[in-house]
Short mmCIF file of C-alpha atoms in Angstrom, two decimals:
data_model
loop_
_atom_site.label_atom_id
_atom_site.label_comp_id
_atom_site.label_asym_id
_atom_site.label_seq_id
_atom_site.Cartn_x
_atom_site.Cartn_y
_atom_site.Cartn_z
CA MET A 1 -15.78 -5.56 25.50
CA THR A 2 -15.19 -1.84 25.94
CA SER A 3 -11.75 -0.53 26.80
CA PRO A 4 -11.14 0.97 30.23
CA PRO A 5 -10.84 4.76 30.29
CA PRO A 6 -7.35 6.18 29.67
CA THR A 7 -5.28 6.67 32.80
CA THR A 8 -2.58 8.86 31.27
CA THR A 9 -1.82 10.90 28.17
CA ALA A 10 -0.09 9.53 25.09
CA GLY A 11 2.78 11.95 25.73
CA ALA A 12 3.33 10.72 29.27
CA HIS A 13 3.17 7.09 28.15
CA ARG A 14 5.67 7.68 25.36
CA THR A 15 8.08 9.21 27.86
CA ALA A 16 7.66 6.28 30.25
CA VAL A 17 8.44 3.77 27.47
CA TRP A 18 11.41 5.78 26.20
CA ASP A 19 12.77 6.04 29.75
CA ALA A 20 12.37 2.28 30.33
CA LEU A 21 14.15 1.41 27.08
CA GLU A 22 16.96 3.85 27.83
CA ARG A 23 17.45 2.47 31.35
CA ALA A 24 17.61 -1.06 29.99
CA ARG A 25 20.01 0.02 27.21
CA LEU A 26 17.83 -1.69 24.61
CA CYS A 27 18.17 0.82 21.78
CA ALA A 28 20.72 1.61 19.09
CA TYR A 29 21.10 4.84 17.09
CA PRO A 30 19.38 7.29 17.19
CA LEU A 31 20.01 7.89 20.88
CA PRO A 32 18.46 8.75 23.20
CA PRO A 33 15.29 7.05 21.92
CA HIS A 34 13.16 9.99 23.08
CA GLY A 35 11.40 11.70 20.19
CA HIS A 36 11.93 8.69 17.91
CA HIS A 37 10.36 5.36 17.15
CA PRO A 38 12.86 3.33 19.20
CA ASN A 39 15.48 1.39 17.24
CA PHE A 40 15.20 -1.48 19.70
CA THR A 41 17.48 -4.48 20.15
CA GLY A 42 16.06 -7.40 18.20
CA ALA A 43 14.39 -5.32 15.47
CA ARG A 44 15.89 -7.54 12.75
CA GLU A 45 14.49 -10.68 14.37
CA ALA A 46 11.11 -8.99 14.77
CA ALA A 47 11.18 -8.06 11.08
CA LYS A 48 12.03 -11.63 10.06
CA HIS A 49 9.13 -13.01 12.08
CA LEU A 50 6.67 -10.48 10.66
CA LEU A 51 7.71 -11.07 7.04
CA LYS A 52 7.34 -14.84 7.47
CA HIS A 53 3.87 -14.60 9.01
CA PRO A 54 1.13 -16.25 6.88
CA GLN A 55 -0.71 -12.94 6.52
CA VAL A 56 2.42 -11.13 5.29
CA ALA A 57 4.46 -13.71 3.36
CA PRO A 58 2.16 -13.74 0.26
CA LEU A 59 2.18 -9.94 -0.11
CA HIS A 60 4.16 -8.36 -2.92
CA THR A 61 3.82 -4.61 -2.25
CA LEU A 62 4.12 -2.84 1.10
CA ILE A 63 4.23 0.69 2.44
CA VAL A 64 7.01 0.85 5.04
CA GLY A 65 7.93 3.79 7.25
CA PRO A 66 11.30 5.55 6.87
CA ASP A 67 12.36 4.96 10.48
CA ARG A 68 15.76 3.52 11.36
CA VAL A 69 14.14 0.65 13.31
CA LEU A 70 12.43 -0.47 10.09
CA MET A 71 15.61 -0.53 7.99
CA PRO A 72 16.25 -4.27 8.56
CA LEU A 73 12.67 -4.99 7.52
CA ARG A 74 13.03 -2.84 4.40
CA LYS A 75 16.24 -4.65 3.45
CA LEU A 76 14.84 -8.13 4.08
CA ALA A 77 11.63 -7.34 2.20
CA LEU A 78 13.48 -5.94 -0.82
CA GLN A 79 15.86 -8.90 -0.85
CA SER A 80 12.87 -11.24 -1.00
CA GLY A 81 11.39 -9.43 -4.01
CA ILE A 82 8.77 -7.28 -2.27
CA THR A 83 8.20 -3.82 -3.75
CA LEU A 84 8.23 -1.03 -1.16
CA TYR A 85 6.81 2.45 -0.98
CA VAL A 86 8.62 4.59 1.59
CA PRO A 87 7.52 8.17 2.34
CA ASN A 88 9.76 10.87 0.92
CA LEU A 89 10.38 13.01 3.98
CA LYS A 90 11.55 15.95 1.86
CA LYS A 91 8.47 16.00 -0.37
CA ASP A 92 5.25 15.77 1.59
CA GLY A 93 2.74 13.28 0.19
CA TRP A 94 5.25 11.56 -2.10
CA TYR A 95 6.86 8.14 -1.82
CA TRP A 96 9.99 6.42 -3.02
CA LYS A 97 9.13 3.23 -4.89
CA LEU A 98 11.88 0.74 -4.21
CA ALA A 99 12.75 -2.64 -5.70
CA ASP A 100 16.49 -2.73 -4.95
CA ALA A 101 17.81 -3.65 -1.49
CA ALA A 102 20.52 -1.00 -1.97
CA GLY A 103 17.78 1.57 -1.32
CA ALA A 104 16.79 0.23 2.11
CA ASN A 105 18.80 2.93 3.86
CA LEU A 106 17.03 6.30 4.00
CA SER A 107 20.09 8.11 2.61
CA LYS A 108 20.17 5.83 -0.46
CA MET A 109 16.51 6.07 -1.47
CA ALA A 110 16.92 9.02 -3.82
CA ALA A 111 19.59 7.11 -5.75
CA HIS A 112 17.69 3.82 -5.96
CA GLY A 113 14.02 4.82 -5.72
CA GLU A 114 11.43 6.12 -8.15
CA PRO A 115 9.32 9.09 -6.95
CA LYS A 116 5.62 8.26 -6.80
CA LEU A 117 2.62 10.28 -5.62
CA LYS A 118 0.48 7.21 -4.84
CA PRO A 119 1.46 3.83 -3.37
CA GLU A 120 -0.15 1.92 -6.25
CA GLY A 121 -0.80 -1.73 -5.51
CA ALA A 122 0.12 -1.48 -1.83
CA GLN A 123 -1.47 -4.30 0.15
CA ALA A 124 -0.48 -3.36 3.70
CA ALA A 125 1.61 -0.87 5.68
CA VAL A 126 4.30 -1.32 8.32
CA LEU A 127 4.48 1.62 10.73
CA ALA A 128 6.93 1.92 13.59
CA CYS A 129 5.64 2.57 17.11
CA VAL A 130 6.62 3.66 20.60
CA ALA A 131 4.11 1.33 22.27
CA ALA A 132 1.42 -1.18 21.32
CA ASP A 133 -1.02 -3.47 23.08
CA ARG A 134 -2.72 -6.84 22.76
CA THR A 135 -5.81 -5.34 21.12
CA GLY A 136 -3.67 -3.78 18.38
CA GLY A 137 -3.61 -0.27 19.79
CA ARG A 138 -0.52 1.53 18.50
CA VAL A 139 1.06 4.74 19.77
CA GLY A 140 3.56 6.48 17.51
CA LYS A 141 6.10 9.18 18.35
CA GLY A 142 3.37 11.81 18.12
CA PHE A 143 4.34 13.70 14.97
CA GLY A 144 5.53 13.26 11.42
CA TRP A 145 4.58 10.73 8.77
CA GLY A 146 1.91 8.24 9.78
CA ALA A 147 1.44 9.83 13.19
CA ARG A 148 -2.19 8.77 13.40
CA GLY A 149 -2.22 5.90 10.95
CA LEU A 150 -2.51 6.10 7.18
CA HIS A 151 -6.27 5.93 6.61
CA LEU A 152 -5.73 4.08 3.34
CA ASP A 153 -8.02 1.17 4.19
CA LEU A 154 -5.02 -1.17 4.38
CA PRO A 155 -3.96 -3.52 7.17
CA GLU A 156 -1.32 -1.94 9.39
CA PHE A 157 1.51 -3.86 11.06
CA THR A 158 4.18 -2.76 13.53
CA LEU A 159 7.31 -3.97 15.36
CA ALA A 160 7.83 -3.79 19.11
CA HIS A 161 10.14 -4.95 21.87
CA GLY A 162 8.56 -6.61 24.91
CA LEU A 163 9.05 -3.39 26.91
CA MET A 164 6.90 -1.61 24.34
CA LEU A 165 4.07 -4.17 24.36
CA TRP A 166 1.23 -3.82 26.86
CA GLY A 167 -1.90 -5.73 27.81
CA GLN A 168 -3.88 -2.51 27.43
CA LEU A 169 -2.52 0.91 26.56
CA PRO A 170 -3.15 3.40 29.39
CA CYS A 171 -3.73 6.15 26.81
CA PRO A 172 -5.63 6.63 23.55
CA ALA A 173 -4.15 4.77 20.56
CA ASP A 174 -3.06 6.52 17.36
CA SER A 175 -4.01 3.64 15.09
CA HIS A 176 -4.60 -0.11 15.03
CA ALA A 177 -2.06 -2.80 14.13
CA ALA A 178 -3.33 -6.19 13.00
CA LEU A 179 0.05 -7.84 13.63
CA ILE A 180 2.92 -6.94 15.96
CA GLY A 181 6.32 -8.39 15.11
CA THR A 182 8.52 -8.94 18.18
CA PRO A 183 11.97 -10.50 18.60
CA GLY A 184 10.25 -13.65 19.88
CA GLY A 185 7.53 -13.97 17.25
CA VAL A 186 4.39 -12.33 15.90
CA PHE A 187 1.45 -11.23 18.01
CA ASP A 188 -1.85 -11.52 16.11
CA THR A 189 -4.12 -8.96 17.74
CA ALA A 190 -7.24 -10.53 16.21
CA GLN A 191 -6.55 -13.69 18.25
CA SER A 192 -5.80 -11.87 21.48
CA SER A 193 -7.55 -12.90 24.64
CA ALA A 194 -9.20 -10.16 26.69
CA PRO A 195 -6.50 -7.63 27.58
CA GLY A 196 -5.37 -7.12 31.14
CA PRO A 197 -4.71 -3.68 32.60
CA HIS A 198 -0.95 -4.04 32.84
CA GLY A 199 1.94 -4.25 30.42
CA LEU A 200 3.15 -7.61 29.17
CA HIS A 201 6.65 -6.91 30.47
#
């Protein structure tokens, strides 16, 4: 099945999602959510669900974005013994290799991480998003690390609130997520039924 043609730009769709989240008061710091991957209410529950999913639970090494919304996931993953590679935002192309949960916070990574040029042994990547859909389409904030996916031939996962999850994105996707962790569970995009034209919210 081919996707319907885009009805709006990625920039306009990002703004619409940010506005909806702000109106509903569903985000924590950084505020407003505009210009960020939203730190949505329920991100910890979404992270728990994703990490327990059968496709994720056996993994031992993940690349995880540096975004605030992914901090609970980083902490939970490190506590469970998963090794993480998190991009070093001050040194383009480098990562912090983390094995200690004390390094889950971005400001603590330099103290607890080991600088690495390659994410050796990484089995999958978790990227934050602004919006996603049932086919796995993912739209990021439009700039910065992982803006258009990683292109490392690894499965990509993301986290989203219901207001960020759509039946079909009305704009081109930046990358594809195999799994979407939400506060209510995990959405497996490979098992999705044919997408509808409207959001799931």
